[in-house]
CSV table of C-alpha atoms and ligand atoms in Angstrom, one decimal:
chain,number,residue,atom,x,y,z
S,6,MET,CA,55.5,42.9,-62.3
S,7,LYS,CA,53.6,42.7,-65.6
S,8,GLN,CA,56.8,42.9,-67.6
S,9,HIS,CA,58.3,40.1,-65.6
S,10,ASN,CA,55.3,37.7,-66.3
S,11,ARG,CA,55.5,38.3,-70.0
S,12,LYS,CA,59.2,37.2,-70.1
S,13,GLN,CA,58.7,33.8,-68.5
S,14,PRO,CA,56.8,32.0,-71.3
S,15,LEU,CA,59.3,33.4,-73.8
S,16,PHE,CA,62.1,32.0,-71.8
S,17,LEU,CA,60.4,28.6,-71.5
S,18,ALA,CA,59.8,28.5,-75.3
S,19,PHE,CA,63.5,29.1,-75.9
S,20,ILE,CA,64.6,26.3,-73.6
S,21,THR,CA,62.1,23.9,-75.2
S,22,PHE,CA,63.5,24.9,-78.6
S,23,LEU,CA,67.0,24.2,-77.4
S,24,VAL,CA,66.0,20.8,-75.9
S,25,VAL,CA,64.3,19.8,-79.2
S,26,THR,CA,67.3,20.9,-81.2
S,27,LEU,CA,69.6,19.0,-78.9
S,28,HIS,CA,67.4,15.9,-79.2
S,29,GLN,CA,67.3,16.1,-83.0
S,30,SER,CA,71.0,16.5,-83.3
S,31,PHE,CA,71.4,13.3,-81.4
S,32,ALA,CA,68.7,11.5,-83.3
S,33,ALA,CA,70.2,12.5,-86.7
S,34,THR,CA,73.6,11.0,-85.9
S,35,ASP,CA,71.9,7.7,-84.8
S,36,VAL,CA,71.8,6.2,-88.3
S,37,PRO,CA,69.1,3.5,-88.5
S,38,PRO,CA,70.5,0.0,-89.1
S,39,THR,CA,68.1,-0.8,-91.9
S,40,ALA,CA,68.4,2.3,-94.1
S,41,ALA,CA,67.3,0.4,-97.2
S,42,ALA,CA,64.0,1.8,-98.4
S,43,PRO,CA,62.2,-0.3,-101.0
S,44,GLN,CA,62.4,1.4,-104.4
S,45,THR,CA,59.7,1.3,-106.9
S,46,THR,CA,61.7,2.6,-109.8
S,47,ALA,CA,64.4,0.4,-111.3
S,48,PRO,CA,67.5,1.0,-109.1
S,49,PRO,CA,71.0,1.3,-110.4
S,50,PRO,CA,73.0,-2.0,-110.2
S,51,ALA,CA,75.4,-0.8,-107.6
S,52,PRO,CA,75.8,-0.3,-104.7
S,53,PRO,CA,73.2,-2.6,-103.1
S,54,ALA,CA,71.4,-2.0,-99.8
S,55,ARG,CA,73.2,-2.5,-96.5
S,56,PRO,CA,73.7,-6.3,-95.9
S,57,GLU,CA,71.6,-8.0,-93.3
S,58,ARG,CA,73.4,-8.8,-90.1
S,59,GLY,CA,74.3,-12.4,-89.6
S,60,ASN,CA,74.9,-14.5,-86.4
S,61,TYR,CA,77.8,-16.8,-87.0
S,62,THR,CA,79.4,-19.2,-84.4
S,63,VAL,CA,82.0,-21.9,-84.4
S,64,THR,CA,81.7,-24.7,-81.8
S,65,ASN,CA,84.5,-26.8,-80.4
S,66,GLY,CA,84.6,-30.6,-80.5
S,67,ASN,CA,83.0,-30.7,-77.1
S,68,GLY,CA,80.1,-28.5,-78.1
S,69,THR,CA,81.3,-25.2,-76.5
S,70,VAL,CA,81.1,-22.0,-78.6
S,71,CYS,CA,84.7,-20.9,-79.3
S,72,LEU,CA,84.1,-18.1,-81.9
S,73,MET,CA,81.2,-15.7,-82.3
S,74,ALA,CA,80.7,-13.1,-84.9
S,75,ARG,CA,77.7,-10.8,-85.7
S,76,MET,CA,78.1,-8.8,-88.8
S,77,GLY,CA,76.8,-7.7,-92.2
S,78,LEU,CA,79.1,-8.6,-95.0
S,79,GLN,CA,79.5,-7.2,-98.5
S,80,LEU,CA,81.9,-8.6,-101.1
S,81,ASN,CA,83.6,-6.3,-103.5
S,82,ILE,CA,85.0,-8.4,-106.4
S,83,ARG,CA,86.5,-7.6,-109.8
S,84,PHE,CA,86.1,-10.6,-112.1
S,85,SER,CA,85.6,-11.4,-115.8
S,86,SER,CA,82.0,-11.6,-116.7
S,87,ALA,CA,80.9,-14.3,-119.2
S,88,SER,CA,77.9,-12.4,-120.5
S,89,LEU,CA,79.7,-9.1,-121.0
S,90,ASN,CA,83.0,-10.6,-122.1
S,91,ASN,CA,84.7,-8.1,-119.9
S,92,THR,CA,86.1,-7.4,-116.5
S,93,VAL,CA,83.4,-6.1,-114.1
S,94,GLN,CA,83.3,-4.8,-110.6
S,95,ASP,CA,80.5,-6.3,-108.6
S,96,VAL,CA,79.2,-5.8,-105.0
S,97,LEU,CA,77.3,-8.6,-103.4
S,98,ASN,CA,75.7,-8.9,-100.0
S,99,LEU,CA,76.1,-12.1,-98.1
S,100,GLN,CA,72.6,-13.3,-97.1
S,101,PRO,CA,72.7,-14.7,-93.6
S,102,ASN,CA,69.6,-16.9,-94.2
S,103,VAL,CA,71.4,-18.9,-96.8
S,104,THR,CA,74.9,-18.8,-95.2
S,105,LYS,CA,76.2,-21.7,-93.1
S,106,SER,CA,79.0,-21.2,-90.6
S,107,SER,CA,81.6,-23.7,-89.5
S,108,GLY,CA,85.2,-23.7,-88.5
S,109,SER,CA,87.7,-24.7,-85.9
S,110,CYS,CA,89.5,-23.3,-82.9
S,111,ASP,CA,93.0,-23.9,-81.7
S,112,SER,CA,94.9,-22.3,-78.8
S,113,ASP,CA,96.5,-19.6,-81.1
S,114,SER,CA,94.3,-19.6,-84.2
S,115,ALA,CA,90.6,-19.7,-84.9
S,116,THR,CA,88.9,-20.2,-88.3
S,117,LEU,CA,85.5,-19.1,-89.4
S,118,LEU,CA,84.2,-20.5,-92.7
S,119,LEU,CA,81.1,-19.0,-94.2
S,120,MET,CA,79.5,-20.9,-97.0
S,121,ALA,CA,76.7,-19.3,-99.0
S,122,GLU,CA,74.7,-21.6,-101.3
S,123,GLU,CA,77.8,-23.5,-102.4
S,124,LYS,CA,78.6,-20.6,-104.6
S,125,THR,CA,80.6,-18.4,-102.1
S,126,ASN,CA,83.1,-19.7,-99.6
S,127,LEU,CA,84.6,-17.0,-97.3
S,128,THR,CA,87.2,-17.9,-94.7
S,129,PHE,CA,88.4,-15.8,-91.8
S,130,VAL,CA,91.5,-16.7,-89.8
S,131,PHE,CA,92.2,-15.0,-86.5
S,132,SER,CA,95.5,-15.3,-84.7
S,133,LEU,CA,96.3,-14.9,-81.0
S,134,ASN,CA,99.6,-13.8,-79.7
S,135,ALA,CA,99.7,-15.5,-76.3
S,136,THR,CA,102.5,-13.3,-75.1
S,137,SER,CA,100.7,-10.0,-75.5
S,138,SER,CA,97.2,-11.5,-75.2
S,139,LYS,CA,96.2,-9.7,-78.4
S,140,TYR,CA,94.4,-11.2,-81.4
S,141,HIS,CA,93.8,-9.9,-84.9
S,142,LEU,CA,92.3,-11.0,-88.3
S,143,SER,CA,95.3,-12.4,-90.0
S,144,GLY,CA,93.9,-14.1,-93.1
S,145,VAL,CA,90.9,-14.0,-95.5
S,146,THR,CA,90.2,-16.4,-98.3
S,147,LEU,CA,87.4,-16.2,-100.8
S,148,SER,CA,86.5,-18.7,-103.5
S,149,ALA,CA,83.4,-17.9,-105.5
S,150,ALA,CA,81.6,-19.5,-108.5
S,151,TRP,CA,78.9,-17.2,-109.5
S,152,PRO,CA,76.7,-17.8,-112.5
S,153,ASP,CA,78.2,-15.0,-114.6
S,154,MET,CA,81.9,-15.7,-113.9
S,155,SER,CA,83.8,-17.0,-116.9
S,156,GLU,CA,86.0,-18.9,-114.4
S,157,PRO,CA,85.8,-19.5,-110.6
S,158,PHE,CA,87.2,-16.6,-108.6
S,159,SER,CA,89.7,-17.0,-105.8
S,160,ALA,CA,91.7,-14.6,-103.7
S,161,SER,CA,93.6,-15.0,-100.5
S,162,ASN,CA,95.8,-13.0,-98.1
S,163,SER,CA,97.3,-14.5,-95.0
S,164,SER,CA,99.3,-11.5,-93.9
S,165,LEU,CA,96.5,-9.1,-92.8
S,166,ASP,CA,96.3,-7.2,-89.6
S,167,TYR,CA,92.7,-6.1,-89.0
S,168,LEU,CA,90.2,-6.2,-86.2
S,169,ARG,CA,92.8,-6.0,-83.4
S,170,GLY,CA,91.4,-7.0,-80.0
S,171,THR,CA,92.4,-8.3,-76.6
S,172,LEU,CA,91.9,-11.8,-75.4
S,173,GLY,CA,88.6,-12.3,-73.5
S,174,ARG,CA,87.1,-9.1,-75.1
S,175,SER,CA,85.2,-8.6,-78.3
S,176,TYR,CA,86.0,-6.3,-81.2
S,177,MET,CA,83.2,-4.0,-82.2
S,178,CYS,CA,82.7,-1.6,-85.2
S,179,ARG,CA,79.3,-0.2,-85.9
S,180,GLU,CA,80.4,1.9,-88.8
S,181,GLU,CA,81.1,0.5,-92.2
S,182,GLN,CA,84.6,-0.7,-92.5
S,183,THR,CA,86.5,-1.7,-95.6
S,184,LEU,CA,89.1,-4.5,-95.4
S,185,ALA,CA,91.3,-4.7,-98.5
S,186,VAL,CA,92.3,-8.3,-99.0
S,187,ALA,CA,93.7,-8.5,-102.6
S,188,VAL,CA,93.8,-6.4,-105.7
S,189,ASN,CA,90.5,-7.8,-107.0
S,190,PHE,CA,88.8,-8.3,-103.7
S,191,SER,CA,87.8,-6.2,-100.6
S,192,LEU,CA,85.3,-6.8,-97.9
S,193,ASN,CA,82.9,-4.3,-96.3
S,194,THR,CA,81.8,-5.0,-92.8
S,195,PHE,CA,78.7,-3.5,-91.1
S,196,GLN,CA,77.7,-3.5,-87.5
S,197,LEU,CA,80.5,-5.9,-86.7
S,198,GLN,CA,81.1,-7.6,-83.3
S,199,VAL,CA,83.4,-10.5,-83.2
S,200,GLN,CA,85.3,-12.5,-80.6
S,201,PRO,CA,87.5,-15.3,-81.8
S,202,PHE,CA,89.1,-16.3,-78.4
S,203,GLY,CA,88.3,-16.5,-74.7
S,204,LEU,CA,84.5,-16.7,-74.9
S,205,THR,CA,82.7,-17.6,-71.7
S,206,GLY,CA,79.5,-19.4,-72.5
S,207,ASP,CA,77.9,-17.8,-75.6
S,208,GLN,CA,78.2,-14.2,-74.5
S,209,PHE,CA,80.6,-11.6,-75.9
S,210,GLY,CA,83.1,-10.2,-73.6
S,211,ALA,CA,83.4,-6.4,-73.0
S,212,ALA,CA,83.6,-4.6,-76.4
S,213,GLU,CA,86.6,-2.7,-77.7
S,214,GLU,CA,85.3,-0.1,-80.2
S,215,CYS,CA,87.0,0.7,-83.4
S,216,GLN,CA,88.5,4.2,-84.1
S,217,LEU,CA,85.7,4.9,-86.6
S,218,ASP,CA,83.0,4.6,-83.9
S,219,GLU,CA,84.9,6.7,-81.5
S,220,ASP,CA,85.3,9.5,-84.1
S,221,ASP,CA,81.6,9.2,-84.9
S,222,MET,CA,80.7,9.7,-81.2
S,223,LEU,CA,82.8,12.8,-80.9
S,224,ILE,CA,80.4,14.9,-83.1
S,225,PRO,CA,77.3,14.5,-80.9
S,226,ILE,CA,79.5,15.1,-77.8
S,227,ILE,CA,80.8,18.4,-79.3
S,228,VAL,CA,77.4,19.5,-80.4
S,229,GLY,CA,75.9,18.6,-77.0
S,230,THR,CA,78.6,20.4,-75.1
S,231,ALA,CA,78.1,23.5,-77.3
S,232,LEU,CA,74.3,23.5,-76.8
S,233,ALA,CA,74.6,22.9,-73.1
S,234,SER,CA,77.0,25.9,-72.8
S,235,LEU,CA,74.5,28.0,-74.7
S,236,VAL,CA,71.7,27.0,-72.3
S,237,LEU,CA,73.9,27.9,-69.4
S,238,ILE,CA,74.7,31.3,-70.8
S,239,VAL,CA,71.1,32.1,-71.5
S,240,LEU,CA,70.1,30.9,-68.0
S,241,VAL,CA,72.8,33.1,-66.4
S,242,ALA,CA,71.8,36.1,-68.6
S,243,TYR,CA,68.2,35.6,-67.7
S,244,LEU,CA,68.9,35.4,-63.9
S,245,ILE,CA,71.1,38.5,-64.1
S,246,GLY,CA,68.4,40.3,-66.1
S,247,ARG,CA,65.8,39.3,-63.5
S,248,LYS,CA,67.9,40.4,-60.7
S,249,ARG,CA,68.5,43.8,-62.4
S,250,SER,CA,64.7,44.3,-63.0
S,251,HIS,CA,64.0,43.4,-59.4
S,252,ALA,CA,66.6,45.9,-58.3
S,253,GLY,CA,65.0,48.4,-60.7
S,254,TYR,CA,61.6,47.9,-59.0
S,255,GLN,CA,63.1,48.4,-55.6
S,256,THR,CA,64.7,51.7,-56.5
S,257,ILE,CA,61.3,53.1,-57.8
D,6,NAG,C1,72.2,-13.9,-82.4
D,6,NAG,O1,72.9,-14.4,-81.3
D,6,NAG,C2,72.6,-13.7,-80.1
D,6,NAG,C3,73.5,-14.2,-79.0
D,6,NAG,O2,73.5,-15.5,-78.9
D,6,NAG,C4,71.1,-13.9,-79.8
D,6,NAG,O3,70.8,-13.2,-78.6
D,6,NAG,C5,70.3,-13.4,-81.0
D,6,NAG,O4,68.9,-13.7,-80.8
D,6,NAG,C6,70.7,-14.1,-82.2
D,6,NAG,N1,70.0,-13.5,-83.4
D,6,NAG,C7,69.6,-14.2,-84.4
D,6,NAG,C8,68.9,-13.4,-85.5
D,6,NAG,O5,69.8,-15.4,-84.5
D,7,NAG,C1,86.2,-27.9,-74.5
D,7,NAG,O1,87.5,-28.0,-75.1
D,7,NAG,C2,88.3,-26.9,-75.0
D,7,NAG,C3,89.6,-27.1,-75.7
D,7,NAG,O2,89.4,-27.8,-76.9
D,7,NAG,C4,88.6,-26.7,-73.5
D,7,NAG,O3,89.4,-25.5,-73.3
D,7,NAG,C5,87.3,-26.5,-72.7
D,7,NAG,O4,87.6,-26.4,-71.3
D,7,NAG,C6,86.4,-27.7,-73.0
D,7,NAG,N1,85.1,-27.4,-72.4
D,7,NAG,C7,84.4,-28.4,-71.7
D,7,NAG,C8,83.1,-27.9,-71.1
D,7,NAG,O5,84.8,-29.5,-71.6
D,8,NAG,C1,92.5,-9.2,-111.1
D,8,NAG,O1,91.6,-9.2,-112.1
D,8,NAG,C2,92.1,-8.9,-113.4
D,8,NAG,C3,90.9,-8.8,-114.4
D,8,NAG,O2,90.0,-9.8,-114.2
D,8,NAG,C4,93.0,-10.1,-113.8
D,8,NAG,O3,93.6,-9.8,-115.1
D,8,NAG,C5,94.1,-10.2,-112.7
D,8,NAG,O4,94.9,-11.3,-113.0
D,8,NAG,C6,93.5,-10.3,-111.4
D,8,NAG,N1,94.6,-10.2,-110.4
D,8,NAG,C7,94.8,-11.2,-109.5
D,8,NAG,C8,95.9,-11.0,-108.5
D,8,NAG,O5,94.0,-12.1,-109.3
D,9,NAG,C1,85.7,-11.6,-126.0
D,9,NAG,O1,86.7,-10.7,-126.1
D,9,NAG,C2,87.9,-11.2,-126.7
D,9,NAG,C3,88.9,-10.1,-126.7
D,9,NAG,O2,88.5,-8.9,-126.1
D,9,NAG,C4,87.6,-11.7,-128.2
D,9,NAG,O3,88.7,-12.2,-128.7
D,9,NAG,C5,86.5,-12.7,-128.1
D,9,NAG,O4,86.1,-13.1,-129.4
D,9,NAG,C6,85.2,-12.2,-127.3
D,9,NAG,N1,84.3,-13.3,-127.2
D,9,NAG,C7,83.0,-13.1,-127.4
D,9,NAG,C8,82.1,-14.3,-127.2
D,9,NAG,O5,82.5,-12.0,-127.7
D,10,NAG,C1,66.6,-14.8,-97.5
D,10,NAG,O1,66.3,-13.4,-97.2
D,10,NAG,C2,66.0,-12.6,-98.3
D,10,NAG,C3,65.9,-11.2,-97.9
D,10,NAG,O2,65.7,-11.1,-96.6
D,10,NAG,C4,64.8,-13.2,-99.0
D,10,NAG,O3,64.5,-12.4,-100.2
D,10,NAG,C5,65.0,-14.6,-99.4
D,10,NAG,O4,63.8,-15.2,-99.9
D,10,NAG,C6,65.4,-15.4,-98.2
D,10,NAG,N1,65.8,-16.8,-98.6
D,10,NAG,C7,65.5,-17.9,-98.0
D,10,NAG,C8,65.9,-19.2,-98.5
D,10,NAG,O5,64.8,-17.8,-96.9
D,11,NAG,C1,103.7,-11.2,-79.6
D,11,NAG,O1,103.7,-10.0,-78.8
D,11,NAG,C2,105.0,-9.8,-78.3
D,11,NAG,C3,104.9,-8.6,-77.4
D,11,NAG,O2,104.2,-7.5,-78.0
D,11,NAG,C4,106.0,-9.5,-79.5
D,11,NAG,O3,107.3,-9.3,-78.9
D,11,NAG,C5,106.0,-10.8,-80.3
D,11,NAG,O4,106.9,-10.5,-81.5
D,11,NAG,C6,104.6,-11.1,-80.8
D,11,NAG,N1,104.7,-12.4,-81.5
D,11,NAG,C7,104.2,-12.6,-82.7
D,11,NAG,C8,104.3,-14.0,-83.3
D,11,NAG,O5,103.7,-11.7,-83.4
D,12,NAG,C1,82.8,-24.3,-101.1
D,12,NAG,O1,83.2,-25.4,-100.2
D,12,NAG,C2,82.4,-26.6,-100.4
D,12,NAG,C3,82.7,-27.6,-99.4
D,12,NAG,O2,84.1,-27.7,-99.2
D,12,NAG,C4,82.6,-27.1,-101.8
D,12,NAG,O3,81.7,-28.2,-102.1
D,12,NAG,C5,82.2,-26.0,-102.8
D,12,NAG,O4,82.5,-26.4,-104.1
D,12,NAG,C6,83.0,-24.7,-102.5
D,12,NAG,N1,82.6,-23.6,-103.4
D,12,NAG,C7,83.4,-22.8,-104.0
D,12,NAG,C8,82.8,-21.8,-104.8
D,12,NAG,O5,84.6,-22.9,-103.9
D,13,NAG,C1,97.9,-8.7,-98.3
D,13,NAG,O1,97.6,-7.6,-97.4
D,13,NAG,C2,98.7,-6.8,-97.1
D,13,NAG,C3,98.2,-5.8,-96.0
D,13,NAG,O2,97.0,-5.2,-96.3
D,13,NAG,C4,99.1,-6.1,-98.3
D,13,NAG,O3,100.2,-5.2,-98.1
D,13,NAG,C5,99.5,-7.1,-99.4
D,13,NAG,O4,99.8,-6.5,-100.6
D,13,NAG,C6,98.4,-8.1,-99.6
D,13,NAG,N1,98.8,-9.2,-100.4
D,13,NAG,C7,98.2,-9.5,-101.6
D,13,NAG,C8,98.8,-10.7,-102.3
D,13,NAG,O5,97.3,-8.8,-102.0
C-alpha cells in the first residue's frame, strides 16, 4: 500500500499543473482593453495607444434614443503637412471626452455625426433594408482641419457595406477592425457595439458578433478541448494503473 500512497500527491500535482495551464491559456487570450502602458522614454510618433471607448447616442425629435454606439475610433489619414511640406500618414485617436454626438433617424436610414473640437467631423450613415430586415454601414464622411494641414481634409464614400446586422439586434466587434473608406482615409474601430435601428429604450438588442471575434474564440476552445482530453487520458491511465496494482496485490 506504500507505493499507492506515494503516487496520489504526484497525480494531484499534475492535475493542478494542468488546471493552472488551462487557466493561463484562457487568461492570455483575454487581451486587456487598456493595453496602453505609460512610457517614460520618448515614444515613436505612430501608432498611438488604443483609443478610449466612447458612448455615442442619437435621439429622436420626441426624445427617444434611436441610435446607440459604443466604440473606440482611430483615424488613419494621409494629408499634406504644412510644416514638413510633404504628404504624411497620420493616426489620430478620437477622444470621447471632447467629442459631441448628434444625428438623425429615419425609417430606412440613420446618421451619427461625431464632432471633435470643431476640428474633426466624422459622419456615419446606416441604411436599413426593410424587406430583408438587415442594416449596414453604407456611408462615412470625414472633414478635418488639423493645425498642421496645409488645407482642410475631406473624404467621403457612400457605397460602403460594413457592420452588417439585423433589425432589432446590435452589431458587435471586440477585435480591432479596419474600415477602408477612401484612398487617403481609413477608420480603425475598437470594441465596437452599435445599433442604428430598432432600439427598445436605451438598451442594445442581442449582439451579433463579427467574424474576427468568432475566429478569436476558436483558439481557446481548441486549446481547452485538447487539455481536457489530456486530463481525461491521464485520469483513465491512472485508474487503469491503480486497478492493475490492486490486482497485483491480490495475486500476492
Ligand atoms: C455608456 O452607456 C451605457 C448604456 O447606456 C451606460 O451603462 C454606461 O454607463 C455609459 N458609459 C459612459 C462612460 O458614459
Ligand atoms: C418617437 O418617434 C418615433 C418616430 O419618429 C416613433 O417611432 C416612436 O414611437 C416615438 N416614441 C414616442 C415615445 O412617442
Ligand atoms: C490623396 O492624397 C494625395 C497626397 O496628399 C493627394 O495628391 C490625392 O489627391 C489624394 N486623393 C484623394 C482622392 O483625395
Ligand atoms: C514645398 O515643396 C515644393 C515642391 O516640392 C516647393 O516648390 C516649395 O518651395 C516648398 N515650400 C517650402 C515652404 O519649403
Ligand atoms: C480628455 O481625456 C484625455 C485622456 O483621457 C485627457 O488627457 C484630457 O485632458 C481630457 N480632456 C478634457 C477636456 O477633459
Ligand atoms: C433588400 O433585400 C432584398 C432581399 O434580400 C433584396 O432583394 C433587395 O434588393 C434589397 N434592397 C436594397 C435596396 O438593397
Ligand atoms: C464641423 O461642423 C461644424 C458644424 O457644422 C462646423 O462649424 C465646423 O467648421 C466643421 N469642421 C470641419 C473641420 O469641417
Ligand atoms: C468606396 O468603397 C468601396 C467599397 O469599399 C470601394 O470599392 C470604392 O472604391 C470606394 N470609393 C472611393 C471613392 O474611394
